Tab-separated table of C-alpha atoms and ligand atoms in Angstrom:
chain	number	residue	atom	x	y	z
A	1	UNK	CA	-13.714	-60.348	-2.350
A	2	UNK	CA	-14.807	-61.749	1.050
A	3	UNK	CA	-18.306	-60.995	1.294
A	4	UNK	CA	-21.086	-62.406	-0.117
A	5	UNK	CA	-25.012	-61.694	-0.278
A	6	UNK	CA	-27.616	-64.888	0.205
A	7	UNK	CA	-31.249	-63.317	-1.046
A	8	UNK	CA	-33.619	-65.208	0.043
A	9	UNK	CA	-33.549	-67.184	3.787
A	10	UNK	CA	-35.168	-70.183	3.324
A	11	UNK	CA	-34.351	-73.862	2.819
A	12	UNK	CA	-31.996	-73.381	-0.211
A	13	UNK	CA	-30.835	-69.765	1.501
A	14	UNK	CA	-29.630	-70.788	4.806
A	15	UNK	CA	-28.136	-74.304	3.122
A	16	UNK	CA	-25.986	-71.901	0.641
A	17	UNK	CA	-24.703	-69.526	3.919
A	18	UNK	CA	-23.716	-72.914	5.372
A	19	UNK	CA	-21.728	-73.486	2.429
A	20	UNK	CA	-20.042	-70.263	1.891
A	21	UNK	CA	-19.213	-69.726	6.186
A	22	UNK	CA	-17.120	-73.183	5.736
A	23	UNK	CA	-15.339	-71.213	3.682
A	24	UNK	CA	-14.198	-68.166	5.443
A	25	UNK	CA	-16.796	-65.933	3.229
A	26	UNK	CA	-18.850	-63.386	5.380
A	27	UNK	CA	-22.255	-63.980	4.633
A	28	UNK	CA	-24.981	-61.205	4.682
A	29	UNK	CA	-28.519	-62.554	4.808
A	30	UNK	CA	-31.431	-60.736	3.480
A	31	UNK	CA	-35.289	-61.519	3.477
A	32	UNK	CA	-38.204	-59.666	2.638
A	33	UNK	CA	-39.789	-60.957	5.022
A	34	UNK	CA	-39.567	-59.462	8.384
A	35	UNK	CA	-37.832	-61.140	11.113
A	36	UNK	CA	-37.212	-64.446	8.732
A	37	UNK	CA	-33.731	-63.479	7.958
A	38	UNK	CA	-32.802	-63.430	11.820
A	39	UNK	CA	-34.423	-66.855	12.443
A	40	UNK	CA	-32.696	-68.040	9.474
A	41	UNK	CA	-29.467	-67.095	11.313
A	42	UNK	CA	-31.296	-69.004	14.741
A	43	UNK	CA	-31.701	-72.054	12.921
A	44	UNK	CA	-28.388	-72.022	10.855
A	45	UNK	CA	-26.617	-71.455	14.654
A	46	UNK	CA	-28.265	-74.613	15.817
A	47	UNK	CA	-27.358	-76.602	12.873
A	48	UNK	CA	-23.356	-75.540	12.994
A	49	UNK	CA	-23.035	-76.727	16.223
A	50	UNK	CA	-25.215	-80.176	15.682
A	51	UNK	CA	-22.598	-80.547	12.674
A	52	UNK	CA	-19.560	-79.884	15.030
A	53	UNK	CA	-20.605	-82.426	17.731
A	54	UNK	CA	-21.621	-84.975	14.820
A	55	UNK	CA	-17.588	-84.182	13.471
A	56	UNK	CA	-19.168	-83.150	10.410
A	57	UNK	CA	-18.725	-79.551	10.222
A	58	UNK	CA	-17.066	-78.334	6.930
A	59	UNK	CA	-14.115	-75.723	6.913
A	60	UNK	CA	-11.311	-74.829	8.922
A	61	UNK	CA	-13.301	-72.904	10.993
A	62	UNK	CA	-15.086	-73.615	14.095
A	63	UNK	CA	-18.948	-73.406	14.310
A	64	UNK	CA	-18.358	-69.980	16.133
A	65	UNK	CA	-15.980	-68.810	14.005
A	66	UNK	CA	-18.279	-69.375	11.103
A	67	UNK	CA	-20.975	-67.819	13.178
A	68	UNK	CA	-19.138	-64.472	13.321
A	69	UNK	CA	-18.663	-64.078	9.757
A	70	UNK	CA	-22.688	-64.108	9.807
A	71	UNK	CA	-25.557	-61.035	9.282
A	72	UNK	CA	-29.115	-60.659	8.858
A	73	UNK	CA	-30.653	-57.889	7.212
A	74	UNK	CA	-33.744	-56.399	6.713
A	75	UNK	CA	-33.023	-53.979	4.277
A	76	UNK	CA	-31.546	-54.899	0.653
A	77	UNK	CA	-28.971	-52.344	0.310
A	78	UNK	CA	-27.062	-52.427	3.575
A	79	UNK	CA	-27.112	-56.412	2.906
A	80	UNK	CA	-25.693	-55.790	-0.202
A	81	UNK	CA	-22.955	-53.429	1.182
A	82	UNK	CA	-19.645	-54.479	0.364
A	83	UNK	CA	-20.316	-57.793	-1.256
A	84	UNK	CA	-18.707	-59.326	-4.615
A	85	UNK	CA	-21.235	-62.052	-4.978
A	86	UNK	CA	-24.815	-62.236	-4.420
A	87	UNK	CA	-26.618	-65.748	-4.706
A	88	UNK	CA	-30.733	-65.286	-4.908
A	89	UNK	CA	-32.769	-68.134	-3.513
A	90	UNK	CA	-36.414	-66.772	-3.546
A	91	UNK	CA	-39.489	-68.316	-4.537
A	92	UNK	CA	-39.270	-70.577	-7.761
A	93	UNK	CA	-41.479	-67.622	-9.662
A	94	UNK	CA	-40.097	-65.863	-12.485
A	95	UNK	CA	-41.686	-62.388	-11.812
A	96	UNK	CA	-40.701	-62.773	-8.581
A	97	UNK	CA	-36.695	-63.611	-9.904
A	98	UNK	CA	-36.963	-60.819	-11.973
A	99	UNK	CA	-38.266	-58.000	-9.869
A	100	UNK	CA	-35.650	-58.805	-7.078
A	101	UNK	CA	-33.259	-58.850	-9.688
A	102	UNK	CA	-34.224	-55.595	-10.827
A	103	UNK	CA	-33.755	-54.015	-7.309
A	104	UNK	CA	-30.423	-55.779	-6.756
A	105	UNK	CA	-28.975	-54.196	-9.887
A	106	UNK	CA	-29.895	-50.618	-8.717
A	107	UNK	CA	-28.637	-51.252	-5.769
A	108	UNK	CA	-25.104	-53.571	-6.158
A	109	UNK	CA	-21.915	-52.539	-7.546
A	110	UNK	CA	-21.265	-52.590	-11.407
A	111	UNK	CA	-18.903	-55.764	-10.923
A	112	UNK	CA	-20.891	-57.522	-8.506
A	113	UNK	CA	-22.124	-61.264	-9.924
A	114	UNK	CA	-25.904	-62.044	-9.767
A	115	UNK	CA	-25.892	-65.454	-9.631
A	116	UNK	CA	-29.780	-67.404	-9.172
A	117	UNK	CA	-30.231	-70.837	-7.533
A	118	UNK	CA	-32.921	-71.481	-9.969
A	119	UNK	CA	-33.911	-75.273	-10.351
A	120	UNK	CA	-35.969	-74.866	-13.529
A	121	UNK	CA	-36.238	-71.290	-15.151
A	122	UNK	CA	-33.436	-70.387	-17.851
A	123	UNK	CA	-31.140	-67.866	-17.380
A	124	UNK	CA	-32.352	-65.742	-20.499
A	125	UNK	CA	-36.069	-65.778	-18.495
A	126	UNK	CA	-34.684	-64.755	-15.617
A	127	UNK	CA	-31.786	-62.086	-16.511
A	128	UNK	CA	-33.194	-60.648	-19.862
A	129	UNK	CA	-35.188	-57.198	-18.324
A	130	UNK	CA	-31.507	-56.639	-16.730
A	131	UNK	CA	-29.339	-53.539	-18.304
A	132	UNK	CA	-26.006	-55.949	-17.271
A	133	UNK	CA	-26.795	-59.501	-18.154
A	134	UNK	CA	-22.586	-60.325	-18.838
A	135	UNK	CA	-22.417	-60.526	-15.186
A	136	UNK	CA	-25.336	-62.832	-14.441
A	137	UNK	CA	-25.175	-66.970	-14.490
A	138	UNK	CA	-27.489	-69.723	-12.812
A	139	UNK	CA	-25.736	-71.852	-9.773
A	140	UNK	CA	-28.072	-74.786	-9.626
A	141	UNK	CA	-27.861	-76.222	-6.179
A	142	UNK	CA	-28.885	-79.459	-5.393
A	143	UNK	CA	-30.804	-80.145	-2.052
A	144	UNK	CA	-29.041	-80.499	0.567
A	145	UNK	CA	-25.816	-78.780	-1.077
A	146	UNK	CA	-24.139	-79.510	2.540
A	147	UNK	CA	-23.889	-82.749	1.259
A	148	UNK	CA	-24.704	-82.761	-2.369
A	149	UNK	CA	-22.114	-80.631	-3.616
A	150	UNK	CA	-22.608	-80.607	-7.404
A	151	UNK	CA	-23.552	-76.556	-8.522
A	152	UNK	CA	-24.332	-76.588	-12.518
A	153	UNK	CA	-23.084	-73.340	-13.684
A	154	UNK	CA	-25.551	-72.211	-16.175
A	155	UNK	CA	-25.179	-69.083	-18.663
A	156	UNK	CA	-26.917	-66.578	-20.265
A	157	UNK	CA	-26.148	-65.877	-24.228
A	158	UNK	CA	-24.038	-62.369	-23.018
A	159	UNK	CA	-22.737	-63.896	-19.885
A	160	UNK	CA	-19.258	-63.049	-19.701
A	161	UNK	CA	-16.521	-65.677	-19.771
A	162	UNK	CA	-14.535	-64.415	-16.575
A	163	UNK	CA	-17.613	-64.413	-14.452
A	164	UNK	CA	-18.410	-67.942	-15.076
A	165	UNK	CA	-14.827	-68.953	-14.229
A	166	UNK	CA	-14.767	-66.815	-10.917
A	167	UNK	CA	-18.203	-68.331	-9.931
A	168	UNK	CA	-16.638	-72.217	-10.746
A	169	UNK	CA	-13.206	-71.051	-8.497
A	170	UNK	CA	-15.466	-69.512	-5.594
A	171	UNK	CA	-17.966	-72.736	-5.924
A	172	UNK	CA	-14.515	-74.834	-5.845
A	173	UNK	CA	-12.780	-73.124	-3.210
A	174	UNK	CA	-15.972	-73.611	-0.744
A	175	UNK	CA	-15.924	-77.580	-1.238
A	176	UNK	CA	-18.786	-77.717	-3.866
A	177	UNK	CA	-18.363	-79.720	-7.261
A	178	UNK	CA	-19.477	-76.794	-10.228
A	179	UNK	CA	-19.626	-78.065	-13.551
A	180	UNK	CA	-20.187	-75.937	-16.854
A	181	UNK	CA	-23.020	-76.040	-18.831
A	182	UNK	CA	-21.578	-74.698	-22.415
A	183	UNK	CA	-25.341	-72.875	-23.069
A	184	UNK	CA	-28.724	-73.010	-21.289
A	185	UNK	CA	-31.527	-75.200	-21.409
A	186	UNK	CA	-34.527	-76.262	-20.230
A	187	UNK	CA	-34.020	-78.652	-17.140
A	188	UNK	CA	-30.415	-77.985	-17.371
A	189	UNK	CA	-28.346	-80.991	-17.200
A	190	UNK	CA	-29.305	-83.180	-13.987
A	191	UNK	CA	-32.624	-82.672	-14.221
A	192	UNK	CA	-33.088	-83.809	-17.630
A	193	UNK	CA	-30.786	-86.741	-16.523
A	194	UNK	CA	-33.283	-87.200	-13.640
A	195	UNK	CA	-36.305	-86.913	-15.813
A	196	UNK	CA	-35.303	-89.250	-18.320
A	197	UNK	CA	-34.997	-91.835	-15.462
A	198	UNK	CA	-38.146	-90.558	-13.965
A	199	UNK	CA	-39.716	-91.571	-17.094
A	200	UNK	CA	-39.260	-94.927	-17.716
A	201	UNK	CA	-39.451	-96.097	-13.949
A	202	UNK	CA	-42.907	-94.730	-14.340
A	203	UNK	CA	-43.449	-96.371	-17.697
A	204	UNK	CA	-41.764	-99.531	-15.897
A	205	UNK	CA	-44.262	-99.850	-13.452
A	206	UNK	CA	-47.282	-98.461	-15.348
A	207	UNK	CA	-46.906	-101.287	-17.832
A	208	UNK	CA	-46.927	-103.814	-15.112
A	209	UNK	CA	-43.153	-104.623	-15.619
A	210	UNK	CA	-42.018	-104.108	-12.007
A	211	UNK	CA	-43.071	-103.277	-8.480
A	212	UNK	CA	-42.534	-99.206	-7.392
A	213	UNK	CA	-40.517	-101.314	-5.012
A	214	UNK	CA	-38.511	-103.330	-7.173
A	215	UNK	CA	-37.742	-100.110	-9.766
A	216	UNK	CA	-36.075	-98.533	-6.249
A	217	UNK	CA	-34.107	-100.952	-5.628
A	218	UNK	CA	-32.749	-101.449	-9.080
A	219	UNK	CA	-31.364	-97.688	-8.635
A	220	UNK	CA	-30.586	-97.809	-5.052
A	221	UNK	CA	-28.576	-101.407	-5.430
A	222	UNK	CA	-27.642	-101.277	-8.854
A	223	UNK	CA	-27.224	-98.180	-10.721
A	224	UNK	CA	-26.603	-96.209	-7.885
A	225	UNK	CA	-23.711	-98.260	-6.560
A	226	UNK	CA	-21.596	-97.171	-9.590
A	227	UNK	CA	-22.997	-93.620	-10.083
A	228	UNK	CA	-22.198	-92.020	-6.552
A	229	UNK	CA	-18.322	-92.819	-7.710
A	230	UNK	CA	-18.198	-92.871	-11.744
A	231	UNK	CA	-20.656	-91.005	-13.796
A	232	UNK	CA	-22.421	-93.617	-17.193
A	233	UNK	CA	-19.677	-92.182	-19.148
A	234	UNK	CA	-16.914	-93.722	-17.532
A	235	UNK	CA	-19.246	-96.822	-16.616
A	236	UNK	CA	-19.021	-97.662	-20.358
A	237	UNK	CA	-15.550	-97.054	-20.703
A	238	UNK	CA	-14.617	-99.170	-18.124
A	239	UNK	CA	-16.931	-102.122	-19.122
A	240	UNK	CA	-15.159	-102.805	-22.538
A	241	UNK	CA	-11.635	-104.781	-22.653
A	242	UNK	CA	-10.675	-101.543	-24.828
A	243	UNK	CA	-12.690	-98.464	-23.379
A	244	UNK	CA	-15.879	-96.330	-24.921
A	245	UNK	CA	-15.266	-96.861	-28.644
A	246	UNK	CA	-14.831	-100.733	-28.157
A	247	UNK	CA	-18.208	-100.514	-25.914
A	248	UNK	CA	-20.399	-98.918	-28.405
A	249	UNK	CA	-19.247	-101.696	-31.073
A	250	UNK	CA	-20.394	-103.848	-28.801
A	251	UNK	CA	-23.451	-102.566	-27.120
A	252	UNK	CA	-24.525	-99.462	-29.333
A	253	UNK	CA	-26.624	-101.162	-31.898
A	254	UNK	CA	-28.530	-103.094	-28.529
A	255	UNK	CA	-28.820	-99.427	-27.104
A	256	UNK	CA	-30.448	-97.977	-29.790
A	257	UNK	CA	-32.802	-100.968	-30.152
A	258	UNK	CA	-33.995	-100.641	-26.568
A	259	UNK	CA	-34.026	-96.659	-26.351
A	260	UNK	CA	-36.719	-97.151	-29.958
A	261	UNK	CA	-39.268	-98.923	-27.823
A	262	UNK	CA	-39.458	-96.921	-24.851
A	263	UNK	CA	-42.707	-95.380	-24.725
A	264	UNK	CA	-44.515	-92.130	-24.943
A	265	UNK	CA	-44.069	-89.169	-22.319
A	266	UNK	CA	-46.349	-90.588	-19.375
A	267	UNK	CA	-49.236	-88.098	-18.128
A	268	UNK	CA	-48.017	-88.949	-13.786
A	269	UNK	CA	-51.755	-87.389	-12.665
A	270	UNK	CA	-54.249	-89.368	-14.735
A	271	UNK	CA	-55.984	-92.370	-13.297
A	272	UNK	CA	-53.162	-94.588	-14.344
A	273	UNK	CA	-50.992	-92.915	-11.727
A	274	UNK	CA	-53.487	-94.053	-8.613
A	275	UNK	CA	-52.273	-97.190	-8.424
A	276	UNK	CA	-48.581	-96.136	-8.115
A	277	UNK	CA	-48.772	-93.929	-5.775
A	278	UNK	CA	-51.176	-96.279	-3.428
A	279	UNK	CA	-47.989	-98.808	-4.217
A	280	UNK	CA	-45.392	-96.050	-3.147
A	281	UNK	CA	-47.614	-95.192	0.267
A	282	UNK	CA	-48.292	-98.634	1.376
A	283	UNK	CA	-44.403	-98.931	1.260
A	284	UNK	CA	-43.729	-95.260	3.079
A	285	UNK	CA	-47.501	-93.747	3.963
A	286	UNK	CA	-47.359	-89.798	3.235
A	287	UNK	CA	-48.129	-88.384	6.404
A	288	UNK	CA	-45.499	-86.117	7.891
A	289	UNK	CA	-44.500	-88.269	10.606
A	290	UNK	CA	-43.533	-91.201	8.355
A	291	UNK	CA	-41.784	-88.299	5.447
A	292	UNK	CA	-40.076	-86.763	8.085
A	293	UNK	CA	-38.002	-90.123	9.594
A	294	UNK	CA	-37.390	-90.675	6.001
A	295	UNK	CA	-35.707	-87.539	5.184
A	296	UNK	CA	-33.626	-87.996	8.666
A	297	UNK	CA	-32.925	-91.191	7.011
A	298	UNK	CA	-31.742	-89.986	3.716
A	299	UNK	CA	-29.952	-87.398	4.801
A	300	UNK	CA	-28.112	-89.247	7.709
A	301	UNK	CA	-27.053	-91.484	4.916
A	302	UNK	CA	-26.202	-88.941	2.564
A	303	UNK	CA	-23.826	-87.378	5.383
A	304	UNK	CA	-22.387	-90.446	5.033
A	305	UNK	CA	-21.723	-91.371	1.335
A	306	UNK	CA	-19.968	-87.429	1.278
A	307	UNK	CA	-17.820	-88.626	3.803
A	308	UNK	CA	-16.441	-91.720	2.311
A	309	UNK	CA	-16.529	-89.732	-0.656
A	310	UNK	CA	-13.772	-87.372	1.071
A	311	UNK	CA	-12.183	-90.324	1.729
A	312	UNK	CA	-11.694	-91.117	-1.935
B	1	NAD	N1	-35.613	-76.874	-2.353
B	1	NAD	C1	-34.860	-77.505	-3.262
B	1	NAD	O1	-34.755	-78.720	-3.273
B	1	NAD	C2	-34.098	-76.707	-4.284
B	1	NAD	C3	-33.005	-77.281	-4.962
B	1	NAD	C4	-32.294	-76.509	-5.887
B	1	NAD	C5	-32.687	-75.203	-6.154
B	1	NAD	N2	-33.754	-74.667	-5.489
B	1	NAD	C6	-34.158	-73.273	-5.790
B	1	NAD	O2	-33.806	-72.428	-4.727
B	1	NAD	C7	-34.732	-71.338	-4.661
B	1	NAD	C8	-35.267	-71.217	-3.239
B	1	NAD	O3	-35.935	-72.418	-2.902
B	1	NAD	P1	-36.293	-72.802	-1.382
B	1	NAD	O4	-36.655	-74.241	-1.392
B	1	NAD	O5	-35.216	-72.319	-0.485
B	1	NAD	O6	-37.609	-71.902	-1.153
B	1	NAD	P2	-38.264	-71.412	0.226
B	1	NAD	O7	-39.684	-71.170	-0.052
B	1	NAD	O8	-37.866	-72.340	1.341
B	1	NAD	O9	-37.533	-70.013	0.534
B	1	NAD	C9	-37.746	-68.844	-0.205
B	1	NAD	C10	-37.386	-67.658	0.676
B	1	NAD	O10	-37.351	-66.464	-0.127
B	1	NAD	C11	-37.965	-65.406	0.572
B	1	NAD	N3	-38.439	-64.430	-0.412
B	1	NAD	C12	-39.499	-64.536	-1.241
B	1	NAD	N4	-39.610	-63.442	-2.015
B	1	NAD	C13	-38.574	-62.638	-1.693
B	1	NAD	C14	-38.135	-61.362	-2.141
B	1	NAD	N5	-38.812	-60.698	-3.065
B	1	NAD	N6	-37.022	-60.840	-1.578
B	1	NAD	C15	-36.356	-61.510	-0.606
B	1	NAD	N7	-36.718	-62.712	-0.150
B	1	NAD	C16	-37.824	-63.262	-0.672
B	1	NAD	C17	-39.075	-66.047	1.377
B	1	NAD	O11	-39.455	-65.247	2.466
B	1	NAD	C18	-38.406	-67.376	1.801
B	1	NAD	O12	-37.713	-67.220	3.028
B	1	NAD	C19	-35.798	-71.624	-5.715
B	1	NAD	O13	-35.503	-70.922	-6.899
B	1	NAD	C20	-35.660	-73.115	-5.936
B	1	NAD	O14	-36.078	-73.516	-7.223
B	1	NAD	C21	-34.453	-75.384	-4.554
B	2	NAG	C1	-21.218	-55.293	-16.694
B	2	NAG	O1	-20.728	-56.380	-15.929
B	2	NAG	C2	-19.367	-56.681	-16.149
B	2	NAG	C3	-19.037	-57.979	-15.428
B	2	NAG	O2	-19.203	-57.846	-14.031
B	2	NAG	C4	-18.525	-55.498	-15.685
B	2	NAG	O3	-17.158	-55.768	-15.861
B	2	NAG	C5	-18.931	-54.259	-16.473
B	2	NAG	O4	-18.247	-53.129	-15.960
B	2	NAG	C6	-20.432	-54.017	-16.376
B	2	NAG	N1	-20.839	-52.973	-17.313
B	2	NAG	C7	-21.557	-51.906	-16.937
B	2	NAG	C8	-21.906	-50.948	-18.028
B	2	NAG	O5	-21.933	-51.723	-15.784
């Protein structure tokens, strides 16, 4: 149980061999695309050692000790030689998911785990032309799981117990945060968090309530300030003299007023939309060069936040 197979070398690939190196796992890399697994392994080099010299490289291990537990491989079986888990980041496309699925079961061992990064197709889409589907889950990564650790765990109707619980001790064991969803759905959990949150800032601003500005900051100073620490469940708990049940005696019936007058899904493309996203580009204009600092930015920051959050 020491080896484990990343399908799949881009963005979401190389972020997960990152993850599972910190933890002592050898990592075999394998894309279909010629030559792209080996520059994954180029680029995931270059990053280990920027981590090291920043102090920020997860694991025991040094960067070159990490880097010798690390393979690329252009054929699928001999990257699938001698590994327990295999984690498939390929395109978001569900024939695609399923076809490389198909190959990996002829290929892996009976009581190997198939486990998808998926952001948006269910499990029962992805796992259901399988002849094993008790051995297949979702682990949802969020981007960048370096520093965003939480992994939603995400069954299909026949996955079996015991391979849900090994994924959430392997997931735990390499510094992420996996939580169980109890059944799938669609958006899993944070994304249908996200979405409802999506929605009405967009309604917010559409209806001439706020600034695109203004809706940012009420996250980013507000919200956000509690969330990276304590989760709305415990927010509420803690905002009572006597805990959750005392809260929604207090608050509930307000809640439910508010949550009846939010509007209707909003359509983001339609004219309506123009104006918010001139409002969003006069803040942050969307060519690369002004992205890219941002995402330095964010994830600078992000390094960060999981730092003091070790600290905690
Ligand atoms: N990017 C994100 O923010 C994010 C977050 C969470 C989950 N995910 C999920 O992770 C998965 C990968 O996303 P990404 O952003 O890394 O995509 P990407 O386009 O950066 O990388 C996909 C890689 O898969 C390879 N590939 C495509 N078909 C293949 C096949 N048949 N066999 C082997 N390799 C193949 C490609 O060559 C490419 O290197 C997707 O399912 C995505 O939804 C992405
Ligand atoms: C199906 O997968 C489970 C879980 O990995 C495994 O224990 C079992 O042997 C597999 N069954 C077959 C028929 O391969």
């Amino acid at each position: 149980m020491t080896t484990i197979t990343i399908i799949g070398s881009g963005l979401i690939g190389r972020s997960w061999a990152q993850v599972f190196l910190s933890g002592g796992y050898n990592v075999k890399i394998y894309d279909n695309q010629p030559g792209q697994a080996s520059s994954a392994i180029a680029e995931i080099k270059k990053q280990l050692k920027e981590l090291e010299e920043a102090g920020m490289l997860r694991g025991q291990l040094s960067s070159a000790q990490q880097l010798a537990l690390l393979s690329s491989h252009d054929d699928l079986a001999e990257a699938l030689e001698g590994a327990f888990f295999v984690q498939e980041c390929v395109f978001e496309n569900l024939e695609v998911k399923q076809s490389v699925f198909q190959e990996i079961e002829k290929l892996a061992g009976t009581d190997v785990i198939l486990s998808s990064s998926t952001s948006c197709l269910v499990p029962s889409a992805v796992f259901s032309g399988l002849q094993n589907r008790s051995r297949c889950l979702v682990s949802h990564p969020v981007n960048p799981p370096y520093y965003v650790k939480l992994v939603e765990l995400v069954p299909h109707p026949e996955t079996a117990a015991a391979v849900v619980e090994t994924t959430h001790q392997l997931m735990t064991k390499v510094g992420q945060v996996p939580v169980r969803l109890k059944r799938e759905i669609d958006g899993f959990a944070l994304n249908r968090v996200q979405m409802a949150i999506i929605a009405e800032s967009w309604r917010l601003v559409e209806d001439g309530v706020i600034s695109v500005k203004d809706i940012d900051l009420v996250m980013s100073e507000g919200l956000g300030m509690r969330y990276a620490f304590i989760g709305p469940m415990e927010t509420m708990h803690l905002n009572a003299p006597d805990g959750l049940e005392d809260y929604m005696k207090r608050y509930g019936e307000g809640i439910k007023r508010v949550l009846t007058s939010f509007g209707p899904i909003p359509d983001f493309v339609g004219d309506g939309s123009k104006e918010i996203v001139n409002e969003m580009c006069e803040l942050i204009p969307s060519d690369q060069q002004h992205l890219a600092a941002r995402r330095v930015r964010r994830d600078q920051l992000l390094m960060g936040l999981a730092k003091l959050k070790e600290d905690h």
